[in-house]
Amino acid sequence: MTQITAKLVAELRGRTGAGMMDCKKALEETAGDLEKAVDLLRAKGIAKAEKRAGRQASEGQIVTLISPDGSVGTIVEVNCETDFVGRNDEFRALTQGLAEHVAQDASVSGVVVVGTEGAYLSTPHPTGGTVGEVVKAASAKTGENVVMRRIARFASEGGTVGAYLHHNGKVGVLVEIAGGSGDAVMALAKSVAEHVAAGVPAPAVAVDKDGVPVELVEREKAIFVEQAASSGKPANIIEKMVSGRIDKFFAEITLINQPWVRDDAKTIGQLVKEAGPGLRITRFARFQMGEE
């Protein structure tokens, strides 16, 4: 059994928003298993929604780049310890330079987590050293722990990549749309990226239902079943309740089913469909500073 410390209770409270005593009791009932305690509080209705896990108090910059024709999009997140360094012109230049390097690196496809030991750190850099050495030099110069947290590069054949970067450099998004190119499709991709950045009604997990991880669906379903069972209703009614909750869950986390942040009368799927025949969202990447 994991020791139930004040720190563990505080972490559970931070993730669920539940009271300290409820968190302590949930941890006791789950033998100190944090994930099970989260699910237990949700099932009991004490925690209505889990806060996004994996948050870290990190600073830095996120940079997005789009090629002039919209065929290639890049996003890079570089972290440091303080906002003072993160807003420094040299740090911004470092992140911009790394983003430009990734944009030219055709070996990068999709999202790549780099961190402190990622293979990408050994990639040759135009300076003559490696990407890792460039990052290490920045750490030495700033006196802070500088980390190239993650990168993404989308190269679209016959499609378009759009990007959105929040004004404070803390949230950035890439979106790829297949089936068209040109200014209108680039504007559409940017609009969808802006929506993804907003993260409403929840940060999108996948483009559509087929892309949602099975384990995530099963976890939510188990919680919904327990919540419905506590109502005391007959099994057939419980089944319908759970089915309805799962449908709502999919609508909240799949991008094409989310209400557009600028006009909730239409979904993102409808927005894309109205933009032109054959257009479809193929993938996206959302980076929020310090978030897994």
mmCIF file of C-alpha atoms in Angstrom:
data_model
loop_
_atom_site.group_PDB
_atom_site.id
_atom_site.type_symbol
_atom_site.label_atom_id
_atom_site.label_comp_id
_atom_site.label_asym_id
_atom_site.label_seq_id
_atom_site.Cartn_x
_atom_site.Cartn_y
_atom_site.Cartn_z
ATOM 1 C CA MET A 1 0.000 0.000 0.000
ATOM 2 C CA THR A 2 1.331 3.417 -0.950
ATOM 3 C CA GLN A 3 1.825 5.741 2.004
ATOM 4 C CA ILE A 4 -0.894 8.398 1.981
ATOM 5 C CA THR A 5 1.050 11.595 2.465
ATOM 6 C CA ALA A 6 -0.184 15.175 2.550
ATOM 7 C CA LYS A 7 1.547 15.693 -0.794
ATOM 8 C CA LEU A 8 -0.400 12.812 -2.375
ATOM 9 C CA VAL A 9 -3.674 14.159 -0.997
ATOM 10 C CA ALA A 10 -2.828 17.612 -2.343
ATOM 11 C CA GLU A 11 -2.029 16.175 -5.780
ATOM 12 C CA LEU A 12 -5.381 14.380 -5.879
ATOM 13 C CA ARG A 13 -7.137 17.556 -4.818
ATOM 14 C CA GLY A 14 -5.343 19.495 -7.544
ATOM 15 C CA ARG A 15 -6.470 17.025 -10.192
ATOM 16 C CA THR A 16 -10.067 16.706 -9.063
ATOM 17 C CA GLY A 17 -10.985 19.847 -7.152
ATOM 18 C CA ALA A 18 -12.476 17.671 -4.398
ATOM 19 C CA GLY A 19 -12.153 18.502 -0.678
ATOM 20 C CA MET A 20 -9.141 17.388 1.336
ATOM 21 C CA MET A 21 -11.086 14.886 3.446
ATOM 22 C CA ASP A 22 -12.797 13.394 0.386
ATOM 23 C CA CYS A 23 -9.403 13.013 -1.261
ATOM 24 C CA LYS A 24 -7.863 11.388 1.814
ATOM 25 C CA LYS A 25 -10.774 8.962 2.109
ATOM 26 C CA ALA A 26 -10.598 8.077 -1.596
ATOM 27 C CA LEU A 27 -6.892 7.327 -1.307
ATOM 28 C CA GLU A 28 -7.511 5.155 1.729
ATOM 29 C CA GLU A 29 -10.198 3.206 -0.154
ATOM 30 C CA THR A 30 -7.899 2.654 -3.126
ATOM 31 C CA ALA A 31 -4.782 1.762 -1.106
ATOM 32 C CA GLY A 32 -3.061 4.947 -2.195
ATOM 33 C CA ASP A 33 -3.526 4.412 -5.949
ATOM 34 C CA LEU A 34 -3.849 7.948 -7.346
ATOM 35 C CA GLU A 35 -5.474 6.998 -10.662
ATOM 36 C CA LYS A 36 -8.042 4.747 -8.984
ATOM 37 C CA ALA A 37 -8.767 7.483 -6.441
ATOM 38 C CA VAL A 38 -9.468 9.936 -9.294
ATOM 39 C CA ASP A 39 -11.913 7.481 -10.846
ATOM 40 C CA LEU A 40 -13.542 6.795 -7.484
ATOM 41 C CA LEU A 41 -14.184 10.488 -6.811
ATOM 42 C CA ARG A 42 -15.590 10.928 -10.298
ATOM 43 C CA ALA A 43 -17.828 7.879 -9.933
ATOM 44 C CA LYS A 44 -19.179 9.267 -6.662
ATOM 45 C CA GLY A 45 -19.844 12.597 -8.308
ATOM 46 C CA ILE A 46 -17.482 14.385 -5.933
ATOM 47 C CA ALA A 47 -15.175 15.306 -8.793
ATOM 48 C CA LYS A 48 -17.313 16.272 -11.758
ATOM 49 C CA ALA A 49 -14.392 16.439 -14.158
ATOM 50 C CA GLU A 50 -10.766 15.544 -13.829
ATOM 51 C CA LYS A 51 -8.325 18.324 -14.484
ATOM 52 C CA ARG A 52 -5.793 17.597 -17.192
ATOM 53 C CA ALA A 53 -3.101 15.374 -15.690
ATOM 54 C CA GLY A 54 0.597 15.845 -16.123
ATOM 55 C CA ARG A 55 0.805 19.579 -15.686
ATOM 56 C CA GLN A 56 4.157 21.014 -14.753
ATOM 57 C CA ALA A 57 5.079 24.514 -13.589
ATOM 58 C CA SER A 58 7.339 25.190 -16.576
ATOM 59 C CA GLU A 59 7.948 28.310 -18.613
ATOM 60 C CA GLY A 60 9.378 28.927 -22.056
ATOM 61 C CA GLN A 61 8.154 29.421 -25.595
ATOM 62 C CA ILE A 62 6.114 27.605 -28.231
ATOM 63 C CA VAL A 63 6.794 28.507 -31.859
ATOM 64 C CA THR A 64 4.770 27.576 -34.952
ATOM 65 C CA LEU A 65 5.924 27.852 -38.561
ATOM 66 C CA ILE A 66 4.001 27.336 -41.803
ATOM 67 C CA SER A 67 5.625 27.190 -45.235
ATOM 68 C CA PRO A 68 4.405 29.853 -47.714
ATOM 69 C CA ASP A 69 2.337 27.309 -49.658
ATOM 70 C CA GLY A 70 0.901 25.710 -46.503
ATOM 71 C CA SER A 71 2.328 22.280 -47.325
ATOM 72 C CA VAL A 72 4.531 22.006 -44.225
ATOM 73 C CA GLY A 73 3.790 23.025 -40.648
ATOM 74 C CA THR A 74 6.048 22.911 -37.608
ATOM 75 C CA ILE A 75 5.558 23.431 -33.891
ATOM 76 C CA VAL A 76 8.244 23.362 -31.202
ATOM 77 C CA GLU A 77 8.076 23.745 -27.430
ATOM 78 C CA VAL A 78 11.190 24.705 -25.464
ATOM 79 C CA ASN A 79 10.985 25.016 -21.688
ATOM 80 C CA CYS A 80 12.966 26.918 -19.098
ATOM 81 C CA GLU A 81 12.484 27.562 -15.387
ATOM 82 C CA THR A 82 11.341 31.178 -15.207
ATOM 83 C CA ASP A 83 9.120 33.495 -17.190
ATOM 84 C CA PHE A 84 11.918 36.069 -17.131
ATOM 85 C CA VAL A 85 14.147 33.814 -19.244
ATOM 86 C CA GLY A 86 11.211 32.597 -21.338
ATOM 87 C CA ARG A 87 10.461 36.158 -22.461
ATOM 88 C CA ASN A 88 14.121 36.979 -23.108
ATOM 89 C CA ASP A 89 14.955 37.799 -26.752
ATOM 90 C CA GLU A 90 17.822 35.286 -26.802
ATOM 91 C CA PHE A 91 15.549 32.503 -25.598
ATOM 92 C CA ARG A 92 12.946 33.433 -28.200
ATOM 93 C CA ALA A 93 15.668 33.357 -30.856
ATOM 94 C CA LEU A 94 16.786 29.928 -29.625
ATOM 95 C CA THR A 95 13.257 28.512 -29.917
ATOM 96 C CA GLN A 96 12.742 30.151 -33.323
ATOM 97 C CA GLY A 97 16.012 28.700 -34.576
ATOM 98 C CA LEU A 98 15.157 25.210 -33.370
ATOM 99 C CA ALA A 99 11.738 25.465 -35.014
ATOM 100 C CA GLU A 100 13.349 26.485 -38.314
ATOM 101 C CA HIS A 101 15.702 23.513 -38.036
ATOM 102 C CA VAL A 102 12.816 21.090 -37.453
ATOM 103 C CA ALA A 103 10.894 22.619 -40.362
ATOM 104 C CA GLN A 104 13.761 21.657 -42.678
ATOM 105 C CA ASP A 105 14.136 18.158 -41.222
ATOM 106 C CA ALA A 106 12.069 15.804 -43.400
ATOM 107 C CA SER A 107 12.837 12.909 -41.046
ATOM 108 C CA VAL A 108 10.375 14.373 -38.522
ATOM 109 C CA SER A 109 6.804 13.244 -39.144
ATOM 110 C CA GLY A 110 4.044 13.868 -36.631
ATOM 111 C CA VAL A 111 4.595 14.567 -32.939
ATOM 112 C CA VAL A 112 7.933 13.669 -31.333
ATOM 113 C CA VAL A 113 8.532 13.880 -27.579
ATOM 114 C CA VAL A 114 12.139 14.940 -27.016
ATOM 115 C CA GLY A 115 12.644 15.835 -23.348
ATOM 116 C CA THR A 116 16.007 15.376 -21.673
ATOM 117 C CA GLU A 117 16.951 12.071 -23.294
ATOM 118 C CA GLY A 118 15.094 11.931 -26.612
ATOM 119 C CA ALA A 119 16.871 10.568 -29.667
ATOM 120 C CA TYR A 120 16.277 13.818 -31.526
ATOM 121 C CA LEU A 121 18.874 15.542 -29.350
ATOM 122 C CA SER A 122 21.596 13.675 -31.267
ATOM 123 C CA THR A 123 20.407 15.153 -34.588
ATOM 124 C CA PRO A 124 23.117 17.238 -36.306
ATOM 125 C CA HIS A 125 22.569 20.999 -36.064
ATOM 126 C CA PRO A 126 23.763 23.568 -38.650
ATOM 127 C CA THR A 127 26.128 25.034 -36.038
ATOM 128 C CA GLY A 128 28.299 21.940 -36.375
ATOM 129 C CA GLY A 129 27.221 20.263 -33.165
ATOM 130 C CA THR A 130 23.987 18.497 -32.289
ATOM 131 C CA VAL A 131 20.567 19.762 -31.269
ATOM 132 C CA GLY A 132 21.308 18.522 -27.760
ATOM 133 C CA GLU A 133 24.505 20.554 -27.599
ATOM 134 C CA VAL A 134 22.650 23.685 -28.682
ATOM 135 C CA VAL A 135 20.101 23.151 -25.913
ATOM 136 C CA LYS A 136 22.852 22.416 -23.374
ATOM 137 C CA ALA A 137 24.669 25.611 -24.335
ATOM 138 C CA ALA A 138 21.464 27.567 -23.734
ATOM 139 C CA SER A 139 21.201 25.995 -20.267
ATOM 140 C CA ALA A 140 24.760 27.042 -19.457
ATOM 141 C CA LYS A 141 24.182 30.583 -20.689
ATOM 142 C CA THR A 142 20.893 31.157 -18.880
ATOM 143 C CA GLY A 143 21.788 29.248 -15.731
ATOM 144 C CA GLU A 144 18.448 27.447 -16.002
ATOM 145 C CA ASN A 145 17.405 23.970 -17.027
ATOM 146 C CA VAL A 146 16.450 24.347 -20.711
ATOM 147 C CA VAL A 147 14.550 21.470 -22.294
ATOM 148 C CA MET A 148 13.380 20.930 -25.860
ATOM 149 C CA ARG A 149 10.195 19.310 -24.671
ATOM 150 C CA ARG A 150 8.504 18.218 -27.903
ATOM 151 C CA ILE A 151 8.264 18.944 -31.599
ATOM 152 C CA ALA A 152 5.910 18.215 -34.470
ATOM 153 C CA ARG A 153 6.153 18.495 -38.237
ATOM 154 C CA PHE A 154 3.287 17.874 -40.644
ATOM 155 C CA ALA A 155 4.104 17.588 -44.356
ATOM 156 C CA SER A 156 0.899 17.404 -46.381
ATOM 157 C CA GLU A 157 0.769 16.024 -49.938
ATOM 158 C CA GLY A 158 -2.035 17.757 -51.775
ATOM 159 C CA GLY A 159 -3.399 19.173 -48.532
ATOM 160 C CA THR A 160 -2.805 22.146 -46.275
ATOM 161 C CA VAL A 161 -1.379 22.720 -42.806
ATOM 162 C CA GLY A 162 -2.538 25.640 -40.674
ATOM 163 C CA ALA A 163 -1.335 26.924 -37.321
ATOM 164 C CA TYR A 164 -2.462 29.064 -34.448
ATOM 165 C CA LEU A 165 -0.267 30.458 -31.678
ATOM 166 C CA HIS A 166 -1.769 32.165 -28.656
ATOM 167 C CA HIS A 167 -0.438 35.680 -28.106
ATOM 168 C CA ASN A 168 1.486 34.698 -24.958
ATOM 169 C CA GLY A 169 3.296 31.836 -26.680
ATOM 170 C CA LYS A 170 1.873 29.300 -24.233
ATOM 171 C CA VAL A 171 -0.513 27.403 -26.536
ATOM 172 C CA GLY A 172 0.159 26.416 -30.141
ATOM 173 C CA VAL A 173 -1.659 24.160 -32.600
ATOM 174 C CA LEU A 174 -1.056 22.545 -35.997
ATOM 175 C CA VAL A 175 -3.957 21.247 -38.105
ATOM 176 C CA GLU A 176 -3.723 19.331 -41.374
ATOM 177 C CA ILE A 177 -6.594 19.397 -43.849
ATOM 178 C CA ALA A 178 -6.563 17.014 -46.802
ATOM 179 C CA GLY A 179 -8.288 17.514 -50.121
ATOM 180 C CA GLY A 180 -7.394 21.079 -50.985
ATOM 181 C CA SER A 181 -4.899 23.930 -50.929
ATOM 182 C CA GLY A 182 -4.775 27.660 -51.451
ATOM 183 C CA ASP A 183 -5.591 30.696 -49.348
ATOM 184 C CA ALA A 184 -9.156 29.634 -48.476
ATOM 185 C CA VAL A 185 -8.081 26.223 -47.167
ATOM 186 C CA MET A 186 -5.167 27.787 -45.269
ATOM 187 C CA ALA A 187 -7.629 30.165 -43.598
ATOM 188 C CA LEU A 188 -9.888 27.218 -42.743
ATOM 189 C CA ALA A 189 -6.994 25.260 -41.230
ATOM 190 C CA LYS A 190 -6.029 28.300 -39.152
ATOM 191 C CA SER A 191 -9.635 28.684 -37.921
ATOM 192 C CA VAL A 192 -9.748 25.032 -36.875
ATOM 193 C CA ALA A 193 -6.354 25.413 -35.164
ATOM 194 C CA GLU A 194 -7.685 28.414 -33.243
ATOM 195 C CA HIS A 195 -10.625 26.293 -32.075
ATOM 196 C CA VAL A 196 -8.321 23.467 -30.951
ATOM 197 C CA ALA A 197 -6.213 25.966 -29.001
ATOM 198 C CA ALA A 198 -9.302 27.208 -27.140
ATOM 199 C CA GLY A 199 -9.871 23.674 -25.797
ATOM 200 C CA VAL A 200 -13.649 23.951 -25.483
ATOM 201 C CA PRO A 201 -15.787 22.210 -24.428
ATOM 202 C CA ALA A 202 -12.652 20.125 -23.717
ATOM 203 C CA PRO A 203 -9.253 19.715 -25.354
ATOM 204 C CA ALA A 204 -9.836 17.476 -28.372
ATOM 205 C CA VAL A 205 -8.329 14.004 -28.037
ATOM 206 C CA ALA A 206 -8.786 12.845 -31.625
ATOM 207 C CA VAL A 207 -10.197 13.985 -34.951
ATOM 208 C CA ASP A 208 -13.064 11.507 -34.784
ATOM 209 C CA LYS A 209 -14.418 8.593 -32.780
ATOM 210 C CA ASP A 210 -12.097 6.055 -34.409
ATOM 211 C CA GLY A 211 -9.036 7.900 -33.133
ATOM 212 C CA VAL A 212 -9.971 7.856 -29.444
ATOM 213 C CA PRO A 213 -7.829 5.355 -27.477
ATOM 214 C CA VAL A 214 -9.841 2.286 -26.444
ATOM 215 C CA GLU A 215 -8.467 2.372 -22.907
ATOM 216 C CA LEU A 216 -9.744 5.937 -22.444
ATOM 217 C CA VAL A 217 -13.235 4.934 -23.571
ATOM 218 C CA GLU A 218 -13.253 1.898 -21.279
ATOM 219 C CA ARG A 219 -12.152 3.987 -18.322
ATOM 220 C CA GLU A 220 -14.914 6.535 -18.882
ATOM 221 C CA LYS A 221 -17.485 3.799 -19.439
ATOM 222 C CA ALA A 222 -16.583 2.124 -16.125
ATOM 223 C CA ILE A 223 -17.099 5.425 -14.327
ATOM 224 C CA PHE A 224 -20.426 6.052 -16.065
ATOM 225 C CA VAL A 225 -21.631 2.531 -15.225
ATOM 226 C CA GLU A 226 -20.861 3.010 -11.535
ATOM 227 C CA GLN A 227 -22.545 6.408 -11.502
ATOM 228 C CA ALA A 228 -25.660 5.025 -13.221
ATOM 229 C CA ALA A 229 -25.784 1.950 -10.993
ATOM 230 C CA SER A 230 -25.926 4.153 -7.893
ATOM 231 C CA SER A 231 -29.197 5.595 -9.186
ATOM 232 C CA GLY A 232 -30.986 2.337 -8.425
ATOM 233 C CA LYS A 233 -32.667 2.266 -11.828
ATOM 234 C CA PRO A 234 -33.344 -0.987 -13.763
ATOM 235 C CA ALA A 235 -30.556 -2.515 -15.861
ATOM 236 C CA ASN A 236 -32.129 -1.551 -19.199
ATOM 237 C CA ILE A 237 -32.417 2.074 -18.112
ATOM 238 C CA ILE A 238 -28.831 2.036 -16.824
ATOM 239 C CA GLU A 239 -27.658 0.749 -20.210
ATOM 240 C CA LYS A 240 -29.392 3.635 -21.975
ATOM 241 C CA MET A 241 -27.967 6.134 -19.467
ATOM 242 C CA VAL A 242 -24.426 4.874 -20.024
ATOM 243 C CA SER A 243 -24.871 4.858 -23.803
ATOM 244 C CA GLY A 244 -26.028 8.470 -23.681
ATOM 245 C CA ARG A 245 -23.094 9.504 -21.516
ATOM 246 C CA ILE A 246 -20.622 7.807 -23.868
ATOM 247 C CA ASP A 247 -22.166 9.588 -26.861
ATOM 248 C CA LYS A 248 -21.816 12.895 -25.033
ATOM 249 C CA PHE A 249 -18.229 12.043 -24.115
ATOM 250 C CA PHE A 250 -17.348 11.429 -27.770
ATOM 251 C CA ALA A 251 -19.032 14.680 -28.790
ATOM 252 C CA GLU A 252 -16.916 16.590 -26.273
ATOM 253 C CA ILE A 253 -13.490 15.144 -27.144
ATOM 254 C CA THR A 254 -13.650 14.442 -30.891
ATOM 255 C CA LEU A 255 -12.725 17.473 -32.948
ATOM 256 C CA ILE A 256 -15.240 17.127 -35.777
ATOM 257 C CA ASN A 257 -18.128 16.840 -33.311
ATOM 258 C CA GLN A 258 -17.209 19.821 -31.137
ATOM 259 C CA PRO A 259 -19.268 23.025 -31.472
ATOM 260 C CA TRP A 260 -17.127 25.635 -33.227
ATOM 261 C CA VAL A 261 -15.818 28.149 -30.700
ATOM 262 C CA ARG A 262 -16.827 31.075 -32.955
ATOM 263 C CA ASP A 263 -20.318 29.772 -33.753
ATOM 264 C CA ASP A 264 -21.655 26.990 -31.552
ATOM 265 C CA ALA A 265 -24.609 26.509 -33.894
ATOM 266 C CA LYS A 266 -22.322 24.416 -36.114
ATOM 267 C CA THR A 267 -19.743 21.728 -35.415
ATOM 268 C CA ILE A 268 -16.176 21.719 -36.680
ATOM 269 C CA GLY A 269 -17.195 18.901 -39.003
ATOM 270 C CA GLN A 270 -19.923 21.091 -40.504
ATOM 271 C CA LEU A 271 -17.519 24.021 -40.812
ATOM 272 C CA VAL A 272 -15.116 21.925 -42.870
ATOM 273 C CA LYS A 273 -17.876 20.380 -44.976
ATOM 274 C CA GLU A 274 -19.281 23.801 -45.840
ATOM 275 C CA ALA A 275 -15.826 24.996 -46.869
ATOM 276 C CA GLY A 276 -15.697 22.642 -49.835
ATOM 277 C CA PRO A 277 -16.295 19.063 -51.039
ATOM 278 C CA GLY A 278 -13.557 16.565 -50.289
ATOM 279 C CA LEU A 279 -11.991 18.555 -47.454
ATOM 280 C CA ARG A 280 -11.312 16.675 -44.223
ATOM 281 C CA ILE A 281 -9.201 17.069 -41.098
ATOM 282 C CA THR A 282 -6.559 14.354 -40.979
ATOM 283 C CA ARG A 283 -4.580 15.226 -37.838
ATOM 284 C CA PHE A 284 -3.725 17.938 -35.341
ATOM 285 C CA ALA A 285 -1.232 18.650 -32.574
ATOM 286 C CA ARG A 286 -1.959 20.847 -29.572
ATOM 287 C CA PHE A 287 0.934 21.981 -27.377
ATOM 288 C CA GLN A 288 0.186 23.757 -24.114
ATOM 289 C CA MET A 289 3.147 24.941 -22.086
ATOM 290 C CA GLY A 290 4.247 22.321 -19.569
ATOM 291 C CA GLU A 291 1.382 19.968 -20.325
ATOM 292 C CA GLU A 292 1.918 16.325 -21.289
#
